[in-house]
CSV table of C-alpha atoms in Angstrom, one decimal:
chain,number,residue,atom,x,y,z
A,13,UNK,CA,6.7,-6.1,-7.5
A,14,UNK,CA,6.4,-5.2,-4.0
A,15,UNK,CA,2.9,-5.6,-2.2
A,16,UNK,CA,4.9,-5.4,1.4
A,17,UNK,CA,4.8,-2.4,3.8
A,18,UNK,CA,7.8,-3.0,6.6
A,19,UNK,CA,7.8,-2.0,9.6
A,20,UNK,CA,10.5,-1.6,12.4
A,21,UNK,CA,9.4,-1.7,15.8
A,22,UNK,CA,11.3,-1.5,18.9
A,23,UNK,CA,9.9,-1.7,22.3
A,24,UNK,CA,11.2,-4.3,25.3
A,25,UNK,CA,7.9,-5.5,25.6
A,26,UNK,CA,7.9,-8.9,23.7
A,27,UNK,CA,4.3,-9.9,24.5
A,28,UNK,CA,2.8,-6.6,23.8
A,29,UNK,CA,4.3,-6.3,20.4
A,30,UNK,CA,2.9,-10.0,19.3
A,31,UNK,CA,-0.1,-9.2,20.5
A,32,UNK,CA,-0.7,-6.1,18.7
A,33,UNK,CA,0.6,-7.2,15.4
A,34,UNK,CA,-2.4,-8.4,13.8
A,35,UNK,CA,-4.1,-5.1,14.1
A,36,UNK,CA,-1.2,-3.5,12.2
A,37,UNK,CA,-1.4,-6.5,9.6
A,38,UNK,CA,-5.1,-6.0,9.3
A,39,UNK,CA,-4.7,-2.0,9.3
A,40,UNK,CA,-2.1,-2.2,5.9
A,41,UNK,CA,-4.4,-5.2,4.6
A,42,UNK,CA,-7.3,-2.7,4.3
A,43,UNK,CA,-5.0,-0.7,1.8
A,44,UNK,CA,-4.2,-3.9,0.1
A,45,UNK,CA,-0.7,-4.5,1.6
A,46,UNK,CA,1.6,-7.4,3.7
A,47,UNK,CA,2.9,-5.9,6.9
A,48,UNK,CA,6.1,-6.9,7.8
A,49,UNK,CA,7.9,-7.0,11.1
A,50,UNK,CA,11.6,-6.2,12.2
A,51,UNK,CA,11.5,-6.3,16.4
A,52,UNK,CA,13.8,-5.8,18.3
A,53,UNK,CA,13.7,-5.0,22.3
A,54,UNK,CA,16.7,-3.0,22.6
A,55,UNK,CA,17.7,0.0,20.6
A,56,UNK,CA,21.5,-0.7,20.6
A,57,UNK,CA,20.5,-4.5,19.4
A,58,UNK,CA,18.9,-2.5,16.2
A,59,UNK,CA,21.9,-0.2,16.0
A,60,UNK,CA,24.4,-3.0,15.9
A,61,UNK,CA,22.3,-5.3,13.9
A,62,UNK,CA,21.0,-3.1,11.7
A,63,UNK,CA,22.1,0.6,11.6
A,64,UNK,CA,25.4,0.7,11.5
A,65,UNK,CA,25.8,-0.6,8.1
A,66,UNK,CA,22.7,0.7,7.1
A,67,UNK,CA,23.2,1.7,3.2
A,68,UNK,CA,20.7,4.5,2.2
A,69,UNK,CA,21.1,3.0,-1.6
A,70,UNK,CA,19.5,-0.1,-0.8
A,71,UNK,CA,16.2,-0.9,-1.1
A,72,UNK,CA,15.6,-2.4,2.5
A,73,UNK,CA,13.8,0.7,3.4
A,74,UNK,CA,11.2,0.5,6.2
A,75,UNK,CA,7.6,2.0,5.7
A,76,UNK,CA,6.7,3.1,9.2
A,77,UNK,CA,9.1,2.9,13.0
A,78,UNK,CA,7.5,2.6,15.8
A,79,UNK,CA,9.5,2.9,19.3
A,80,UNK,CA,8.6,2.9,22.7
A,81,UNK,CA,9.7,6.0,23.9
A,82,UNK,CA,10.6,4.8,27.3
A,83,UNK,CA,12.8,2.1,26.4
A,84,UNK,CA,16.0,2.2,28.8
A,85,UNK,CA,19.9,3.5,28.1
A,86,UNK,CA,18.5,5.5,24.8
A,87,UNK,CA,16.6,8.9,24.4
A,88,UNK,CA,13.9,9.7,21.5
A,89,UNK,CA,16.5,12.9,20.7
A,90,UNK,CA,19.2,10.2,20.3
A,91,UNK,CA,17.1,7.6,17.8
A,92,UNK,CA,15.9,10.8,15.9
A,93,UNK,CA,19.2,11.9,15.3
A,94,UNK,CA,20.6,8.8,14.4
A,95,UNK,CA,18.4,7.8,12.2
A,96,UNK,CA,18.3,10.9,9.9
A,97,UNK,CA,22.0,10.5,10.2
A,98,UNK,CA,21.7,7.7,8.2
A,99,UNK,CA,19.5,9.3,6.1
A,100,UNK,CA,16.6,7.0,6.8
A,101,UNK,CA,13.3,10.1,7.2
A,102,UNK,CA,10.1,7.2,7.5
A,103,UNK,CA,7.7,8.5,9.9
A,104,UNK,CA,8.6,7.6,13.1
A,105,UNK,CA,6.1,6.9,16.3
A,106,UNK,CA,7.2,7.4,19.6
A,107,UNK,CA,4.5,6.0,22.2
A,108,UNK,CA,4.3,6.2,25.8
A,109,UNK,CA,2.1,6.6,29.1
A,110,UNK,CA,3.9,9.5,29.9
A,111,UNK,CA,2.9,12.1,26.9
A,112,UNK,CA,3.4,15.1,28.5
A,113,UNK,CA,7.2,13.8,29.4
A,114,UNK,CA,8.0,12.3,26.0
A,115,UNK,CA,7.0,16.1,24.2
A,116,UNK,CA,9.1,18.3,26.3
A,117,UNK,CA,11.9,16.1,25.8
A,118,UNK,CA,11.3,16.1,22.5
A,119,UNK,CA,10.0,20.1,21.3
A,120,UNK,CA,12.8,20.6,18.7
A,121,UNK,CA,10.4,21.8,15.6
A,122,UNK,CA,13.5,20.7,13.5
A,123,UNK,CA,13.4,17.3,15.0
A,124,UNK,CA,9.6,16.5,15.0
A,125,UNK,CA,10.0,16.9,11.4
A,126,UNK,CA,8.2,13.4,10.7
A,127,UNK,CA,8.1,12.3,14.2
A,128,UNK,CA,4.4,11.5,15.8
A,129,UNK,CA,4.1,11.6,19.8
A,130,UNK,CA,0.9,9.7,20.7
A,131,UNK,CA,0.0,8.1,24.4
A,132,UNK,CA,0.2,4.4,24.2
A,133,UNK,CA,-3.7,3.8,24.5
A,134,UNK,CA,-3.7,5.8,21.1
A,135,UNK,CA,-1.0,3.8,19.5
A,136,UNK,CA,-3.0,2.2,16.8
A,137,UNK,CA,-5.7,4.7,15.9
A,138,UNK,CA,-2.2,6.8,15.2
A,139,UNK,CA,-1.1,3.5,13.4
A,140,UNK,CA,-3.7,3.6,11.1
A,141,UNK,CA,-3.6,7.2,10.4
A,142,UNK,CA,-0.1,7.1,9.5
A,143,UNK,CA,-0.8,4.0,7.5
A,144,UNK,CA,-3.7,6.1,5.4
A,145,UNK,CA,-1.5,8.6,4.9
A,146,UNK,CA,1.4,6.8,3.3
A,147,UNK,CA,-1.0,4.8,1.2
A,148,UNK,CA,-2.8,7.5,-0.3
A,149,UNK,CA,0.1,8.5,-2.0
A,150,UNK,CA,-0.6,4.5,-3.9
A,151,UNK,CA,-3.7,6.2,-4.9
A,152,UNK,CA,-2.0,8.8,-7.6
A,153,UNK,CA,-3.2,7.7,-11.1
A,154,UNK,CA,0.7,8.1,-12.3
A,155,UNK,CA,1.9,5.3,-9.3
A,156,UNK,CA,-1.2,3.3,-10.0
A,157,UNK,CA,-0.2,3.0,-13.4
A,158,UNK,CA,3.0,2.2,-12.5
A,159,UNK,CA,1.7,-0.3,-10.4
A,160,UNK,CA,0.1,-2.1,-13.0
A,161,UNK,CA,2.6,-1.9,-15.5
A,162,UNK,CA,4.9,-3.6,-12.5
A,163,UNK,CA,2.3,-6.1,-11.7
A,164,UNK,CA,1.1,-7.2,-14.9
A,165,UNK,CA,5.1,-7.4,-15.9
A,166,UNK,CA,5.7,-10.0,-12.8
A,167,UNK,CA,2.7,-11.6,-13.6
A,168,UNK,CA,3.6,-12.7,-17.4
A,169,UNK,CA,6.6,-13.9,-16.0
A,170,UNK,CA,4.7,-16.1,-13.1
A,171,UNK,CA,2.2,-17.4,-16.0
A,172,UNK,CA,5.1,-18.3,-18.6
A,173,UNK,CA,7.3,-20.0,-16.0
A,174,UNK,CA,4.1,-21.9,-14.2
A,175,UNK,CA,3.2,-23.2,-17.3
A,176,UNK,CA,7.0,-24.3,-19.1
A,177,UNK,CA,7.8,-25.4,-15.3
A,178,UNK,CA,4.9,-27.1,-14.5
A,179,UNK,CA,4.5,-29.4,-18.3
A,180,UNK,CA,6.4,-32.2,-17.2
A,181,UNK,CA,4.8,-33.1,-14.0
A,182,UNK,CA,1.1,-33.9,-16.1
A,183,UNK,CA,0.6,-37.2,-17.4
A,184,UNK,CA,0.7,-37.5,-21.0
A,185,UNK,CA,-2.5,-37.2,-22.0
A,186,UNK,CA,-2.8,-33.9,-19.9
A,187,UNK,CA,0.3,-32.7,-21.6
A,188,UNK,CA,-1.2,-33.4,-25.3
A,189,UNK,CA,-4.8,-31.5,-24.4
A,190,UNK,CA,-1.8,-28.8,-23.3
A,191,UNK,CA,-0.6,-29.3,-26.5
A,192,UNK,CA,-3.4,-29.5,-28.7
A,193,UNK,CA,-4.8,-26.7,-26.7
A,194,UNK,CA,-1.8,-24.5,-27.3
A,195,UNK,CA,-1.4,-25.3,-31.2
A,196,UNK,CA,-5.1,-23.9,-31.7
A,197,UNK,CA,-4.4,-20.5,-30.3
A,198,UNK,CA,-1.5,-20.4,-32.2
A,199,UNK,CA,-3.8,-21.1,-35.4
A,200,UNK,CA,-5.8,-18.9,-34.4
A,201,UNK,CA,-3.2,-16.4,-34.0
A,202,UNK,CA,-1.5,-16.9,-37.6
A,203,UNK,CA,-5.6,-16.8,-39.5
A,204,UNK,CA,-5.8,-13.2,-37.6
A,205,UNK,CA,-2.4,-11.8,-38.3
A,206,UNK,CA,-2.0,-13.4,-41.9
A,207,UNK,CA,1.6,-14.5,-40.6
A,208,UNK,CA,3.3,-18.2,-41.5
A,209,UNK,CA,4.8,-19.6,-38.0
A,210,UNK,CA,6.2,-22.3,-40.0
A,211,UNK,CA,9.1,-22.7,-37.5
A,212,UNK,CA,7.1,-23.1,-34.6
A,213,UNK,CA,4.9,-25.7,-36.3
A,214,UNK,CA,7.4,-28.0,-36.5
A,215,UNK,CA,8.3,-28.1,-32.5
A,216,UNK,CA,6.7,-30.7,-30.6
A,217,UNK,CA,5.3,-31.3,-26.9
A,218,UNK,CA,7.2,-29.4,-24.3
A,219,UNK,CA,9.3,-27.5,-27.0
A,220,UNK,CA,6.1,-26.2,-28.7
A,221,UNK,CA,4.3,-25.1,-25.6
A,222,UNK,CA,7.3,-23.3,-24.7
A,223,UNK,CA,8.4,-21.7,-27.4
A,224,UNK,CA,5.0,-20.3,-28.2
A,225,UNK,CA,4.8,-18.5,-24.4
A,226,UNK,CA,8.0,-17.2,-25.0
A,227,UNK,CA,7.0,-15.9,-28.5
A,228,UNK,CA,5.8,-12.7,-29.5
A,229,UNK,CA,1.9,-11.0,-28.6
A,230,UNK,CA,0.8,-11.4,-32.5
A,231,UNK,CA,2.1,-15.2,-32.6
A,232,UNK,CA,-0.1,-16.0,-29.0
A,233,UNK,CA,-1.9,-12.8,-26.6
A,234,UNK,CA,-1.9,-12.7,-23.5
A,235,UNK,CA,-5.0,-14.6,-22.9
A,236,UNK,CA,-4.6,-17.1,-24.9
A,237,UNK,CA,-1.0,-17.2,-22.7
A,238,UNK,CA,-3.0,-17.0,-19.3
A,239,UNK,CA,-5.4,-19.7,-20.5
A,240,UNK,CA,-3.0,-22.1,-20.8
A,241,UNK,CA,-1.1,-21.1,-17.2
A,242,UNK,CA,-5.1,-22.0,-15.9
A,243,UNK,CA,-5.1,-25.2,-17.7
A,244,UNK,CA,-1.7,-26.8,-16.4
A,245,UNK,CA,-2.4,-25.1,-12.9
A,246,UNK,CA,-6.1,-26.4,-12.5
A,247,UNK,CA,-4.8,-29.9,-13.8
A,248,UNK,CA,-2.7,-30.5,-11.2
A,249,UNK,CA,-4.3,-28.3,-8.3
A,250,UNK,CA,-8.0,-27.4,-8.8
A,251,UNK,CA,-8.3,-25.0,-5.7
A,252,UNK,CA,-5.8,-22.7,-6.7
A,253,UNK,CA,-7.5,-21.2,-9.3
A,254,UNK,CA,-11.6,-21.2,-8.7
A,255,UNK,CA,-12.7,-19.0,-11.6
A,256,UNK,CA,-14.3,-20.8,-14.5
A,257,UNK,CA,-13.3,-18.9,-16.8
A,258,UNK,CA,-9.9,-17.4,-14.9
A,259,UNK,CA,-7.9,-15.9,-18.1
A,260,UNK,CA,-10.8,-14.2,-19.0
A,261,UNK,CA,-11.3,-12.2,-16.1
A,262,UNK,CA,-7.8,-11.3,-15.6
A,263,UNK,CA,-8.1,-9.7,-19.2
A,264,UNK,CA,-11.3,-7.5,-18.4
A,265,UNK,CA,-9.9,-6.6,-15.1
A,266,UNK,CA,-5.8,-5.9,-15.2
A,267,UNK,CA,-5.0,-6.1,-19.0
A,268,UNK,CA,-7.7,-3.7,-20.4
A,269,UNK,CA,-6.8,-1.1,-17.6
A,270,UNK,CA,-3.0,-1.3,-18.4
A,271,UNK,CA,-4.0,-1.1,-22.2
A,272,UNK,CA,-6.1,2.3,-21.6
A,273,UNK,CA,-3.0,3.6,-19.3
A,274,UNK,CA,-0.4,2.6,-21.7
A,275,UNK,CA,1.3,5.3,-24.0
A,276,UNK,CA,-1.2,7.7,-23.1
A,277,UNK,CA,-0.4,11.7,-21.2
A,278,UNK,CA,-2.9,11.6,-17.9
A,279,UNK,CA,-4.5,15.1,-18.0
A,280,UNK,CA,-6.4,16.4,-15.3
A,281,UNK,CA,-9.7,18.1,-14.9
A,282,UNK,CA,-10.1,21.5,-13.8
A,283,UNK,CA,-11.0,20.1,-10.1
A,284,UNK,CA,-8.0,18.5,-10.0
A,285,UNK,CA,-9.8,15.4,-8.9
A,286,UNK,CA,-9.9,13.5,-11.5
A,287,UNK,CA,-7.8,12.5,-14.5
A,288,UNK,CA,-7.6,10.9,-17.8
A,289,UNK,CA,-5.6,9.0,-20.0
A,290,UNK,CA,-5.4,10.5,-23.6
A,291,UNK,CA,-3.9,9.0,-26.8
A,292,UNK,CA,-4.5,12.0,-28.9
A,293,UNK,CA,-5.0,16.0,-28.6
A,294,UNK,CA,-8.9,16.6,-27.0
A,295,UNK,CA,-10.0,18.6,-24.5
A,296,UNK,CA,-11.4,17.5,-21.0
A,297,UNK,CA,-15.4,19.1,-20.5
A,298,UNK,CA,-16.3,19.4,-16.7
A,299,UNK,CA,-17.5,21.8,-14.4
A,300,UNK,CA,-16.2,22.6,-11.0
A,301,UNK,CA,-18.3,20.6,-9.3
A,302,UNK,CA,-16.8,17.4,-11.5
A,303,UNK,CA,-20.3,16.0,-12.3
A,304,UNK,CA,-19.8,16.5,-15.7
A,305,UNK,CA,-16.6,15.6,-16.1
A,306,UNK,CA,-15.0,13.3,-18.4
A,307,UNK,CA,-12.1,12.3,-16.7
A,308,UNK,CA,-12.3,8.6,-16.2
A,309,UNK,CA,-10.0,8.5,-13.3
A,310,UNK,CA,-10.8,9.4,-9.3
A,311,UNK,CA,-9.8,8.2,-6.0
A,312,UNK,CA,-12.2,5.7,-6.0
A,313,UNK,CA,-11.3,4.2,-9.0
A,314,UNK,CA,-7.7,3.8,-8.4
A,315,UNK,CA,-8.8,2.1,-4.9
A,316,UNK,CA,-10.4,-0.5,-7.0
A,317,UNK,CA,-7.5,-1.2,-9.1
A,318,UNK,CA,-5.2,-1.3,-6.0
A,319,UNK,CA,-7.4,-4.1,-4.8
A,320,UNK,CA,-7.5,-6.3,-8.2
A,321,UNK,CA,-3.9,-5.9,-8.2
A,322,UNK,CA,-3.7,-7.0,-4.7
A,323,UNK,CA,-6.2,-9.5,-5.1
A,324,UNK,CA,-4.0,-10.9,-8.0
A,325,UNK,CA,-0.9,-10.4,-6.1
A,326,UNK,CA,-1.6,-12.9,-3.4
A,327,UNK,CA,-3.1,-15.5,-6.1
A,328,UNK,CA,-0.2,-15.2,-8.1
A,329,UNK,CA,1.7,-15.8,-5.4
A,330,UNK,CA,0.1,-19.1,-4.2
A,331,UNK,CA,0.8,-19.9,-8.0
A,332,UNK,CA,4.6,-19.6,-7.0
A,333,UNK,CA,4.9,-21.4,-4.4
A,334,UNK,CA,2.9,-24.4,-5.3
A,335,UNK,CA,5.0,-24.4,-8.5
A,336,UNK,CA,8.1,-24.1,-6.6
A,337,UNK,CA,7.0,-27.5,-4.2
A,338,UNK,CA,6.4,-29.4,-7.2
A,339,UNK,CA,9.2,-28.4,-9.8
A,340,UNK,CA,11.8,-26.7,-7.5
A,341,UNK,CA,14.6,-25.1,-9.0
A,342,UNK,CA,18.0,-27.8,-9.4
């Protein structure tokens, strides 16, 4: 999954981009995104660099350009036209001391088509406006279930690699509680489902472990999966993960979502502020006013799932990258 929002930014003023990039970092963290930067301080560097073999079909698409308008041997007219050339339409803002210049040079209705004029003192109230506006779209009950389904996707595969990757590097008698550990949710597992895992049984150590992540939801669930992910991590790094009770949480606050959202039509209510999964024909009762409404799903909700996912997106990520330092890929 993506949690990244890239930004291009051209202006021949080296010191005045660094200095304003933590606002913009801190201005996408607040919609529970990673800013990234491409700079460059000439707009031919970018054209040679970049544009010229710019492919439309790839997914190195930026999220928001920012250019300063008075950069020298270009026009705004030129970059516009160039870049929808090249079929790249991200909102586009052109800054400069000189506003009243900058918008007669650039009045073509057709042109300003996605294009945002704002006087350099303004830049990053514009910034954040723009920012809002892109991120809203995040807000959409369909691309926040989306968004889960991605996340929680990535995530098993983070959990089940940490833990098969990350086995050898515990001592053995952390590896048998691993073990041990392992064989009783698997137990558990076969009492609930009435099933014989008979072949999984007889693997041992590292083979057992592993096999029964990779194995099916009814043979060992996704808690029981996360659990042990929390036990090898916390064995060999305790302030990774700081929850007590880590696979747990996860469950109540990503898995149950993605289970309600699963298989399900979203219907909205009459307001057309709210929506609801449903699993089976029912009707939705509300009044225009939505205080009566059923619909489980508003604006503010899907904010709060944005940030678990976020929240579990970074962790996750530290998870990585620890594994990667201490098992690294031969």
């Amino acid at each position: 999954m993506d949690m990244s929002y890239k930004v291009l930014w051209i202006d021949d003023d080296e010191d005045y981009v660094e200095s304003s990039k933590d606002f913009v970092s801190e201005s996408a963290k607040k919609y529970f995104m990673n800013a990234e930067f491409e700079v460059f301080n000439e707009y031919d560097k970018f054209k040679e660099q970049k544009l010229s073999n710019f492919d439309a079909q790839s997914f190195d698409l930026y999220d928001l350009i920012l250019v300063d308008y008075a950069l020298s041997g270009t026009t705004g007219n030129r970059i516009i036209r160039e870049l929808r050339d090249k079929k790249i339409y991200t909102d586009i803002i052109f800054y400069s001391s000189d506003i009243e210049t900058m918008k007669n040079e650039l009045k073509s209705e057709e042109q300003l088509d996605g294009v945002f004029l704002i006087e350099r003192e303004n830049l990053f109230s514009m910034i954040e406006h723009i920012i809002q506006k892109n991120l809203k779209r995040e807000y959409r009950i369909s691309n926040i279930r989306g968004l889960i389904m991605d996340s929680t996707s990535e995530f098993d595969y983070i959990c089940q690699e940490t833990a098969i990757a990350l086995f050898e590097k515990l001592d053995k008698d952390q590896q048998n509680s691993v073990v041990d550990k392992t064989r009783e949710y698997v137990n558990d597992a076969a009492t609930k489902s009435k099933r014989n895992f008979t072949d999984l049984n007889k693997k041992q150590g590292k083979k057992f472990v592993e096999n029964a992540l990779r194995s099916v939801e009814y043979v060992m669930d996704n808690k029981a999966r996360y659990a042990v992910m929390e036990m090898v991590v916390k064995a060999l790094d305790s302030n990774i993960i700081k929850k007590e009770d880590f696979s747990q949480e996860y469950y109540d606050t990503l898995i149950k979502p993605r289970n309600k959202l699963a298989h399900a039509k979203l219907v909205y209510g009459k307001c057309h502020k709210k929506l609801r999964p449903i699993k089976k024909r029912t009707e939705l009762h509300h009044n225009e006013d939505c205080k009566t409404c059923t619909a489980e799903y508003d604006i503010k909700k899907c904010e709060t799932l944005r940030r678990v996912i976020y929240n579990y997106y970074t962790l996750f990520k530290q998870i990585e990258k620890k594994t990667d330092e201490l098992a690294p890929i031969a």
